[in-house]
PDB file of C-alpha atoms in Angstrom:
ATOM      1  CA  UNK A   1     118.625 169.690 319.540  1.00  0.00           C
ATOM      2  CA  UNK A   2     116.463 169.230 316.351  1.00  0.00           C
ATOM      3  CA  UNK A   3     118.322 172.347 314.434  1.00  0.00           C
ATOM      4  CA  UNK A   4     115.702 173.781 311.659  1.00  0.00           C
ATOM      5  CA  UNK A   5     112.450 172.287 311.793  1.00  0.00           C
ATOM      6  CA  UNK A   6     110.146 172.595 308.782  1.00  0.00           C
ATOM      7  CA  UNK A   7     106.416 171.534 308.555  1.00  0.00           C
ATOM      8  CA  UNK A   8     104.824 170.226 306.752  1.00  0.00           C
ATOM      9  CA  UNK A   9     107.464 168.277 304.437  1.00  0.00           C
ATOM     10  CA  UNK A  10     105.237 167.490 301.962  1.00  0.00           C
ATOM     11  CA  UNK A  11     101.708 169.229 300.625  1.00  0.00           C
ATOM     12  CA  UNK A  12      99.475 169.901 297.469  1.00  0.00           C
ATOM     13  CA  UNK A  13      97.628 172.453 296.403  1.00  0.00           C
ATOM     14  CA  UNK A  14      95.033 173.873 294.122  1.00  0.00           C
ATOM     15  CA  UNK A  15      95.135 177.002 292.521  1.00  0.00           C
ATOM     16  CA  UNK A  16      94.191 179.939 294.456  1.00  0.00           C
ATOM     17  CA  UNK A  17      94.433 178.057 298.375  1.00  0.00           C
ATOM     18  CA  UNK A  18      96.211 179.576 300.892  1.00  0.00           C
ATOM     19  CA  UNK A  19      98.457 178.091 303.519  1.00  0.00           C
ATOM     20  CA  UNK A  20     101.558 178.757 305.835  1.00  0.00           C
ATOM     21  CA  UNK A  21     104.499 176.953 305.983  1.00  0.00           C
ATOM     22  CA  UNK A  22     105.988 177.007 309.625  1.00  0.00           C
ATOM     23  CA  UNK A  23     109.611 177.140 310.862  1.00  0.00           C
ATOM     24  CA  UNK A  24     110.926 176.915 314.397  1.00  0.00           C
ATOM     25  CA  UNK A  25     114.599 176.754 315.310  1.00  0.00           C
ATOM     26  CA  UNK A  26     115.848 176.014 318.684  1.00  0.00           C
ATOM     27  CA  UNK A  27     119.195 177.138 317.870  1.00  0.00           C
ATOM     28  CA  UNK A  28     118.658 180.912 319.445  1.00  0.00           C
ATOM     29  CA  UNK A  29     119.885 182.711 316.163  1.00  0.00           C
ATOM     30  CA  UNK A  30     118.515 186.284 315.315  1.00  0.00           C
ATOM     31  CA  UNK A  31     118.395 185.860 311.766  1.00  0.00           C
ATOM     32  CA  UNK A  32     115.630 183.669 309.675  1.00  0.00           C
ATOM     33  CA  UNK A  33     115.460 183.113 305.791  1.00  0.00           C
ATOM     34  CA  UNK A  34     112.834 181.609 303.425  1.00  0.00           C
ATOM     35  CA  UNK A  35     114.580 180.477 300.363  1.00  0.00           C
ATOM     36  CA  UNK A  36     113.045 178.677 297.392  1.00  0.00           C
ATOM     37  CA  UNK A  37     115.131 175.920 295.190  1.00  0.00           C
ATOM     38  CA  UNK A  38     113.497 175.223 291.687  1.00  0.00           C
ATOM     39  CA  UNK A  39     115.688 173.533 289.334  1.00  0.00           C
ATOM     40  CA  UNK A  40     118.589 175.485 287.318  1.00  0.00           C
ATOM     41  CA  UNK A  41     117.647 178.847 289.446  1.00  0.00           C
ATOM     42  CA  UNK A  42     119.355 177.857 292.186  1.00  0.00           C
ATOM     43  CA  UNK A  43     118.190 178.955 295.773  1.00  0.00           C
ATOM     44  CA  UNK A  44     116.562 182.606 295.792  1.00  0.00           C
ATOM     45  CA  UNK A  45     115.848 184.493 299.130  1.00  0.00           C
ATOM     46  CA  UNK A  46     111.992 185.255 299.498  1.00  0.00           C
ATOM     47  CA  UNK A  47     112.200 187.136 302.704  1.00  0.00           C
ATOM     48  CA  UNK A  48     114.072 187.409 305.849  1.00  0.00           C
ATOM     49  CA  UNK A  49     114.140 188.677 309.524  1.00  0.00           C
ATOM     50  CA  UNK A  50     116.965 190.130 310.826  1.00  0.00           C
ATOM     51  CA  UNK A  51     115.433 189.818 314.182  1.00  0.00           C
ATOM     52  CA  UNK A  52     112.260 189.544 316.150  1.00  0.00           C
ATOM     53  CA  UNK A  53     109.704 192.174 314.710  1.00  0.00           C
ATOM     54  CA  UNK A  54     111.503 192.352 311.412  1.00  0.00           C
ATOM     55  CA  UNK A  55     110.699 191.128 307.875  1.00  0.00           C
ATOM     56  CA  UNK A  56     112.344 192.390 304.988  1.00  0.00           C
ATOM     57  CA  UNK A  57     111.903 191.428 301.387  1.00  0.00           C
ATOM     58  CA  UNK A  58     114.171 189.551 299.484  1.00  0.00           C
ATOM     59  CA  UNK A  59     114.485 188.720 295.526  1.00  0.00           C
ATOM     60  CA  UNK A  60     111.147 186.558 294.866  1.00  0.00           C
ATOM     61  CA  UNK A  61     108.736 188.213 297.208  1.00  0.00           C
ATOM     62  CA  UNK A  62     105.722 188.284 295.458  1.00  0.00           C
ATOM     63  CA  UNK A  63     102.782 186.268 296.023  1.00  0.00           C
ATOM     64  CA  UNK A  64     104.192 185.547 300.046  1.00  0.00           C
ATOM     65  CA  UNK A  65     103.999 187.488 303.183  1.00  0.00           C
ATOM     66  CA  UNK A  66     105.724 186.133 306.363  1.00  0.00           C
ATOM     67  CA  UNK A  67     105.451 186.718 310.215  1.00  0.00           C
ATOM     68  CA  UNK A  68     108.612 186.705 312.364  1.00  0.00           C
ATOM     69  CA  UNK A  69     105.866 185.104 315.594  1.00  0.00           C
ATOM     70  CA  UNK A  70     108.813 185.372 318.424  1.00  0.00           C
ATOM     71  CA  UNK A  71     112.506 184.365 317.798  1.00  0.00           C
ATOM     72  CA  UNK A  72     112.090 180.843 317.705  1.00  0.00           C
ATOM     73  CA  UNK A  73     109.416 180.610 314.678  1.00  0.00           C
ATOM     74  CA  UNK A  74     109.509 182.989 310.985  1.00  0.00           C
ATOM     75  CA  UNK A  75     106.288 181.660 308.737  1.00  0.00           C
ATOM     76  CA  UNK A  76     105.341 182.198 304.955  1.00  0.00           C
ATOM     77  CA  UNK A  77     102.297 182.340 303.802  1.00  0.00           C
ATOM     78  CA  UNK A  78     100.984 182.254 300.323  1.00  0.00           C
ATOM     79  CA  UNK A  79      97.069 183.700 300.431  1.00  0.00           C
ATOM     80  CA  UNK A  80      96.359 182.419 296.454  1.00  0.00           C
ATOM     81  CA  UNK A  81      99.056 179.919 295.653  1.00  0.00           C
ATOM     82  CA  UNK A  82      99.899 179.727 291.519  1.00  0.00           C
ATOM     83  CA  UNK A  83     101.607 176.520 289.965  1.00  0.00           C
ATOM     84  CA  UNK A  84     104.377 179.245 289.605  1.00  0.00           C
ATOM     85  CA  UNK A  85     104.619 178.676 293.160  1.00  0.00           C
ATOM     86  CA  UNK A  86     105.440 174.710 293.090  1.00  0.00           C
ATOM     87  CA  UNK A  87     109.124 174.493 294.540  1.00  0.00           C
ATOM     88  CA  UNK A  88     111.033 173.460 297.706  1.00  0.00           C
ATOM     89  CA  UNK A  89     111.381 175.856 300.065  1.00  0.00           C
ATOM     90  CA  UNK A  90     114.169 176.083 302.754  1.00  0.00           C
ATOM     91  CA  UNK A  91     114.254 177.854 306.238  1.00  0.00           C
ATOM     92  CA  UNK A  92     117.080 178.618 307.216  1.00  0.00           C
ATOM     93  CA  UNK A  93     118.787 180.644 309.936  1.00  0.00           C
ATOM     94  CA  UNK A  94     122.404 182.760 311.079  1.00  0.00           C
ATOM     95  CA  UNK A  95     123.440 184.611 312.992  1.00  0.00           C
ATOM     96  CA  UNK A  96     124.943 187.694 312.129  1.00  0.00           C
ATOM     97  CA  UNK A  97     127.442 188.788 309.001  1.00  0.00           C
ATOM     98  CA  UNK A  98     130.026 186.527 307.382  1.00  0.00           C
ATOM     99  CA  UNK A  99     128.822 182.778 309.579  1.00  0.00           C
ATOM    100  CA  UNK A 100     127.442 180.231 308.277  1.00  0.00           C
ATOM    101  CA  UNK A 101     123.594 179.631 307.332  1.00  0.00           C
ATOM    102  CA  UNK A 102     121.226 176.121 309.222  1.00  0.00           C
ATOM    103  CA  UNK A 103     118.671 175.125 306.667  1.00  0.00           C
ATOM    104  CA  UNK A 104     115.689 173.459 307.939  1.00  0.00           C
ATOM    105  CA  UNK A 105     114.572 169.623 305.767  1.00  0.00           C
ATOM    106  CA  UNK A 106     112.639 171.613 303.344  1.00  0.00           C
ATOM    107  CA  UNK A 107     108.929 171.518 302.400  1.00  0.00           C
ATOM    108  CA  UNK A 108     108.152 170.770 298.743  1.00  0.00           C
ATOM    109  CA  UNK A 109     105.053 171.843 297.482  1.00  0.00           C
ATOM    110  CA  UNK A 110     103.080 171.378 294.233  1.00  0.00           C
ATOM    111  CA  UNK A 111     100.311 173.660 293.120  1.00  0.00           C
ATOM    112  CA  UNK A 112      98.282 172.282 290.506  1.00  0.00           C
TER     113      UNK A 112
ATOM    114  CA  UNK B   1     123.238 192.171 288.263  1.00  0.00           C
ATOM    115  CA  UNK B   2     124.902 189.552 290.656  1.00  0.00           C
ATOM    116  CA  UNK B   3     125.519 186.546 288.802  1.00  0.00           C
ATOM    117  CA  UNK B   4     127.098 182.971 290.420  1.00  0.00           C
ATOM    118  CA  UNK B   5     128.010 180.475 287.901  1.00  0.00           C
ATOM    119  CA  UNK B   6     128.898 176.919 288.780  1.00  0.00           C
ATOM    120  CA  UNK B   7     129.307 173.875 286.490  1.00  0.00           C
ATOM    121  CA  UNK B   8     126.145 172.214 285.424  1.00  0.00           C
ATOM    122  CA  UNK B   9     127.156 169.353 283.988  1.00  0.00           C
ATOM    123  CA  UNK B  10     127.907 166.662 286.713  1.00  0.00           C
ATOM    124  CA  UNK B  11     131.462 165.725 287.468  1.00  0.00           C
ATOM    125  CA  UNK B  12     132.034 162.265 287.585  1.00  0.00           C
ATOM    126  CA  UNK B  13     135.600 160.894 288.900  1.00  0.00           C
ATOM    127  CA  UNK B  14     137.148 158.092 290.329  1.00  0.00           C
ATOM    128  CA  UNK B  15     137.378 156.972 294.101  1.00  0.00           C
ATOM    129  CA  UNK B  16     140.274 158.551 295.816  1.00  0.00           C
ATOM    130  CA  UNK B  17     141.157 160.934 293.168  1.00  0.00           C
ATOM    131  CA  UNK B  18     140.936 164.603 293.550  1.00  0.00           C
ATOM    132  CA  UNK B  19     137.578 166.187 293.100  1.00  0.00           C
ATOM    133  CA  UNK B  20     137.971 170.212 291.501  1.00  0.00           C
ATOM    134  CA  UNK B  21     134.651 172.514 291.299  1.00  0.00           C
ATOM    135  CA  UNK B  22     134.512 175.920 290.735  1.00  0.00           C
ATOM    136  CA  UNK B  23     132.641 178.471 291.570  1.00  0.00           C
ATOM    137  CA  UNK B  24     132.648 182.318 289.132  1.00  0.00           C
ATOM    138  CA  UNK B  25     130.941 185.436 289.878  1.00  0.00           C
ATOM    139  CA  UNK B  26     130.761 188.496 288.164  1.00  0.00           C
ATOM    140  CA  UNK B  27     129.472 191.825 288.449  1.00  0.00           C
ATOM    141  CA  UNK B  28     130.265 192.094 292.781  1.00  0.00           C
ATOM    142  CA  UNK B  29     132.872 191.928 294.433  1.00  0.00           C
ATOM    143  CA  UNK B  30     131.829 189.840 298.060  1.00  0.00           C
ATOM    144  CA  UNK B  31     132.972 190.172 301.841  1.00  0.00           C
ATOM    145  CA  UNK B  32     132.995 186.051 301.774  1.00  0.00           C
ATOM    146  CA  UNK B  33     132.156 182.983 300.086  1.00  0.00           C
ATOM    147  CA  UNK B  34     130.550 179.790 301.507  1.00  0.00           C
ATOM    148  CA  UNK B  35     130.255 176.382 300.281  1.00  0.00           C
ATOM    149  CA  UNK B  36     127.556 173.666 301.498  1.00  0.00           C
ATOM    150  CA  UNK B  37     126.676 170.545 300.457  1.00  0.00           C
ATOM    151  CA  UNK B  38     123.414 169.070 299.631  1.00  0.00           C
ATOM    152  CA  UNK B  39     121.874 165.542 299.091  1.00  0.00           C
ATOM    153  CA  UNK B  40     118.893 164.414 297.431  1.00  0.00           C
ATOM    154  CA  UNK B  41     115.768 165.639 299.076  1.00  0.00           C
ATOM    155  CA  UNK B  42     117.493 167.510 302.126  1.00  0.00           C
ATOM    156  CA  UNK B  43     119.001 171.206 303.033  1.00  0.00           C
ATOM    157  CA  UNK B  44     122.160 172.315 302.148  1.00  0.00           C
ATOM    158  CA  UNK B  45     124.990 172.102 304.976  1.00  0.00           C
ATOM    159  CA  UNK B  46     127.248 174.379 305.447  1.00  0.00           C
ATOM    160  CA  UNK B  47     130.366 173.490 304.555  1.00  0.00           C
ATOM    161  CA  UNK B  48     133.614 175.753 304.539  1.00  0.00           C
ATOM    162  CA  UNK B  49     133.596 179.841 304.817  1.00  0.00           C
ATOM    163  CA  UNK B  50     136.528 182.365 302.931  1.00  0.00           C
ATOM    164  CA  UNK B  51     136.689 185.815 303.564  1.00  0.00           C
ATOM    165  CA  UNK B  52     137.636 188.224 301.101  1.00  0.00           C
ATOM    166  CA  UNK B  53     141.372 188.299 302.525  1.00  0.00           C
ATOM    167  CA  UNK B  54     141.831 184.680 302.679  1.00  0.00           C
ATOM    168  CA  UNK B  55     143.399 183.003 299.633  1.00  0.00           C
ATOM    169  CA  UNK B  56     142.838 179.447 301.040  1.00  0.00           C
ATOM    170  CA  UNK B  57     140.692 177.672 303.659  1.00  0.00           C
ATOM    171  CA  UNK B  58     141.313 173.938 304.879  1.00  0.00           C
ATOM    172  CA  UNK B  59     139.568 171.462 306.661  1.00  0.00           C
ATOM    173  CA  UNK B  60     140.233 167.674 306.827  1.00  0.00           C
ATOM    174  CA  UNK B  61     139.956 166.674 303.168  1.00  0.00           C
ATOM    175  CA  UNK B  62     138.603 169.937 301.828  1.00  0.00           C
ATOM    176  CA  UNK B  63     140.259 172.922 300.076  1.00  0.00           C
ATOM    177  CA  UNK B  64     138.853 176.160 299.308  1.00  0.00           C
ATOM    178  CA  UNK B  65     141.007 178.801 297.317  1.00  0.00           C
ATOM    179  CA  UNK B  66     139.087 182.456 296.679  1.00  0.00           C
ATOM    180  CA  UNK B  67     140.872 184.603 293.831  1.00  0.00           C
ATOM    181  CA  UNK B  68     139.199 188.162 294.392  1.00  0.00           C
ATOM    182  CA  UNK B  69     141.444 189.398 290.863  1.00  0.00           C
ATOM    183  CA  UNK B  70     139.939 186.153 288.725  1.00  0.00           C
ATOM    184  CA  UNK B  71     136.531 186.153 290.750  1.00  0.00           C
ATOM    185  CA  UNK B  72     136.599 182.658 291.152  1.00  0.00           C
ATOM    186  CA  UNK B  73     136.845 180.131 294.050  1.00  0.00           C
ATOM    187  CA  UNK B  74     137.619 176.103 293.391  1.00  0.00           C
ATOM    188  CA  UNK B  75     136.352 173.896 295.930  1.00  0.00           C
ATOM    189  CA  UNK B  76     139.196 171.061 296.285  1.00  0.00           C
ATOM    190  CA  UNK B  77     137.889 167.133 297.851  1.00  0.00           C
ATOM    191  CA  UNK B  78     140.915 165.229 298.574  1.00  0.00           C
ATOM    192  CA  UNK B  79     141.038 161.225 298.553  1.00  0.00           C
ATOM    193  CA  UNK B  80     137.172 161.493 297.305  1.00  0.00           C
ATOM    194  CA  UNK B  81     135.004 158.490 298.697  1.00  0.00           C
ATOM    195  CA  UNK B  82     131.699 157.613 297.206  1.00  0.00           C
ATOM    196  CA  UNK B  83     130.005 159.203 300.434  1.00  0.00           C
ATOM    197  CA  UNK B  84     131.161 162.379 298.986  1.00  0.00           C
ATOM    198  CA  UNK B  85     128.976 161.924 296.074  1.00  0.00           C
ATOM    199  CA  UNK B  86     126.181 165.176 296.541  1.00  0.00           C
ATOM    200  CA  UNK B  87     125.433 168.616 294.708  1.00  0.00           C
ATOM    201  CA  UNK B  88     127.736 171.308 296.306  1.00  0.00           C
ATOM    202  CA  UNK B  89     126.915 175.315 296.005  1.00  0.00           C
ATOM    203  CA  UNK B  90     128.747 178.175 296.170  1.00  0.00           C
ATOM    204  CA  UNK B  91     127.131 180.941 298.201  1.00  0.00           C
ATOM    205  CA  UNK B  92     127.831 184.818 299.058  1.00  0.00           C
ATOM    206  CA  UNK B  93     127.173 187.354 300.245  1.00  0.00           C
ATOM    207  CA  UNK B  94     124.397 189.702 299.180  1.00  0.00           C
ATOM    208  CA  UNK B  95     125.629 193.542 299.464  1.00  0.00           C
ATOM    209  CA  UNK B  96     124.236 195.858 302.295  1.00  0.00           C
ATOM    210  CA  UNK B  97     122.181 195.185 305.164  1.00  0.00           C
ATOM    211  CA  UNK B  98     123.643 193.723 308.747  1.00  0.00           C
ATOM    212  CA  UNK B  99     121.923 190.102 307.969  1.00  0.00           C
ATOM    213  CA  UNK B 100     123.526 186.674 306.263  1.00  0.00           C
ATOM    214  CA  UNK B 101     121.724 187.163 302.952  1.00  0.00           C
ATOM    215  CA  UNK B 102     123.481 184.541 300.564  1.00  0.00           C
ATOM    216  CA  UNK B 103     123.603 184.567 296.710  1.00  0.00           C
ATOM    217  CA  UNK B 104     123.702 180.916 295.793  1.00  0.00           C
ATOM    218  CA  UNK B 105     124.672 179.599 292.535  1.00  0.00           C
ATOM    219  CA  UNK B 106     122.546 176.269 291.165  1.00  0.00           C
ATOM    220  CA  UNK B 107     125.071 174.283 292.225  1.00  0.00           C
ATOM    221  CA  UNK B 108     127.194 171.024 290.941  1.00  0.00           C
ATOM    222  CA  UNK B 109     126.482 167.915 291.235  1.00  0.00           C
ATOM    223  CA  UNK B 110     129.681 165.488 291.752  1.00  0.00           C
ATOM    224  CA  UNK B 111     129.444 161.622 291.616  1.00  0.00           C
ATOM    225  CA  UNK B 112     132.235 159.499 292.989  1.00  0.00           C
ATOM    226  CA  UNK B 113     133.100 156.005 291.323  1.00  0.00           C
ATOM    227  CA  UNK B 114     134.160 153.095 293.196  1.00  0.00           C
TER     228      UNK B 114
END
């Protein structure tokens, strides 16, 4: 079972491209999470789905939208990407209150 | 607001001593508290879980302790080993909702000697 898979690990981008980071899990879990980890903040929630045909907004939403595609796959997608945006993010998915949390490889991107 | 505060400054100790972190929060008071591990350029990994009711949580060489009154947990690594050099965070639980949202402080990273 490959868990949390991220793509692409790596990518750069100029100022005001758009592109969508994909995340599948084979794992079967309801709930999916886009985090972001810059340094000294810590991880911050962007959105999440509690379940196919959800999306919610978490703390950092602006500048992303996301598409919860079927269970397996939750995307984000940044339409004008600012060198704000330049962190890793993490996928990551649960299921359910109080268990634990899978976090995909990450994807680090750069926006210059 | 929520706030999660974890040692910033690395800890450094010695092969097979006892490795202590801690974890404070103020302003919340959470359902559970979580602890993963991360190395350089990967995700976090879950780690150990403590409920509100729980004062301590074991497993192999870890300890967790969660002090609801103090708001504080310490995250205990027995007989450290090198291999158990990594940043560890302290996550929990963000209030309302039915889903896993986690608070995560920045985390602290530990470096074992040999």
């Amino acid at each position: 079972n490959a868990g949390v898979t991220q793509t692409p690990k790596f990518q750069v981008l100029k100022t005001g491209q758009s592109m969508t980071l994909q995340c599948a899990q084979d794992m079967n879990h309801n709930s999916m999470y886009w985090y972001r980890q810059d340094p000294g903040m810590g991880l911050r929630l962007i959105y999440y789905s509690a379940s196919e045909g959800t999306t919610d907004k978490g703390e950092v939403p602006n500048g992303y939208n996301v598409s919860r595609l079927n269970k397996r796959e939750f995307s984000l997608r940044l339409e004008s990407a600012a060198p704000s945006q330049t962190s890793v993010y993490f996928c990551a998915t649960g299921q359910g209150l109080s268990t634990e949390a899978f976090f995909g490889q990450g994807t680090r991107l750069t926006v210059v | 607001s929520q706030k999660i505060e974890q040692n910033s400054e690395a800890l450094n100790i010695q092969e097979g001593k006892t490795a202590t972190l801690t974890c404070n929060y103020t302003n919340y008071s959470p359902a559970y508290l979580q602890w993963y591990r991360q190395d350089p350029g990967r995700g976090p990994v879950f780690l150990l879980l403590i409920r509100e009711n729980e004062k301590e949580k074991r497993k192999e060489r870890l300890k967790v302790t969660f002090d609801t009154t103090l708001k504080q947990s310490l995250f205990h690594i027995t007989a450290s080993q090198p291999a158990d050099s990594a940043t560890y965070l302290c996550a929990l639980d963000r209030p309302g909702g039915a889903t896993n949202k986690l608070i995560f402080g920045t985390g602290t990273l530990l470096a074992v000697q040999p």
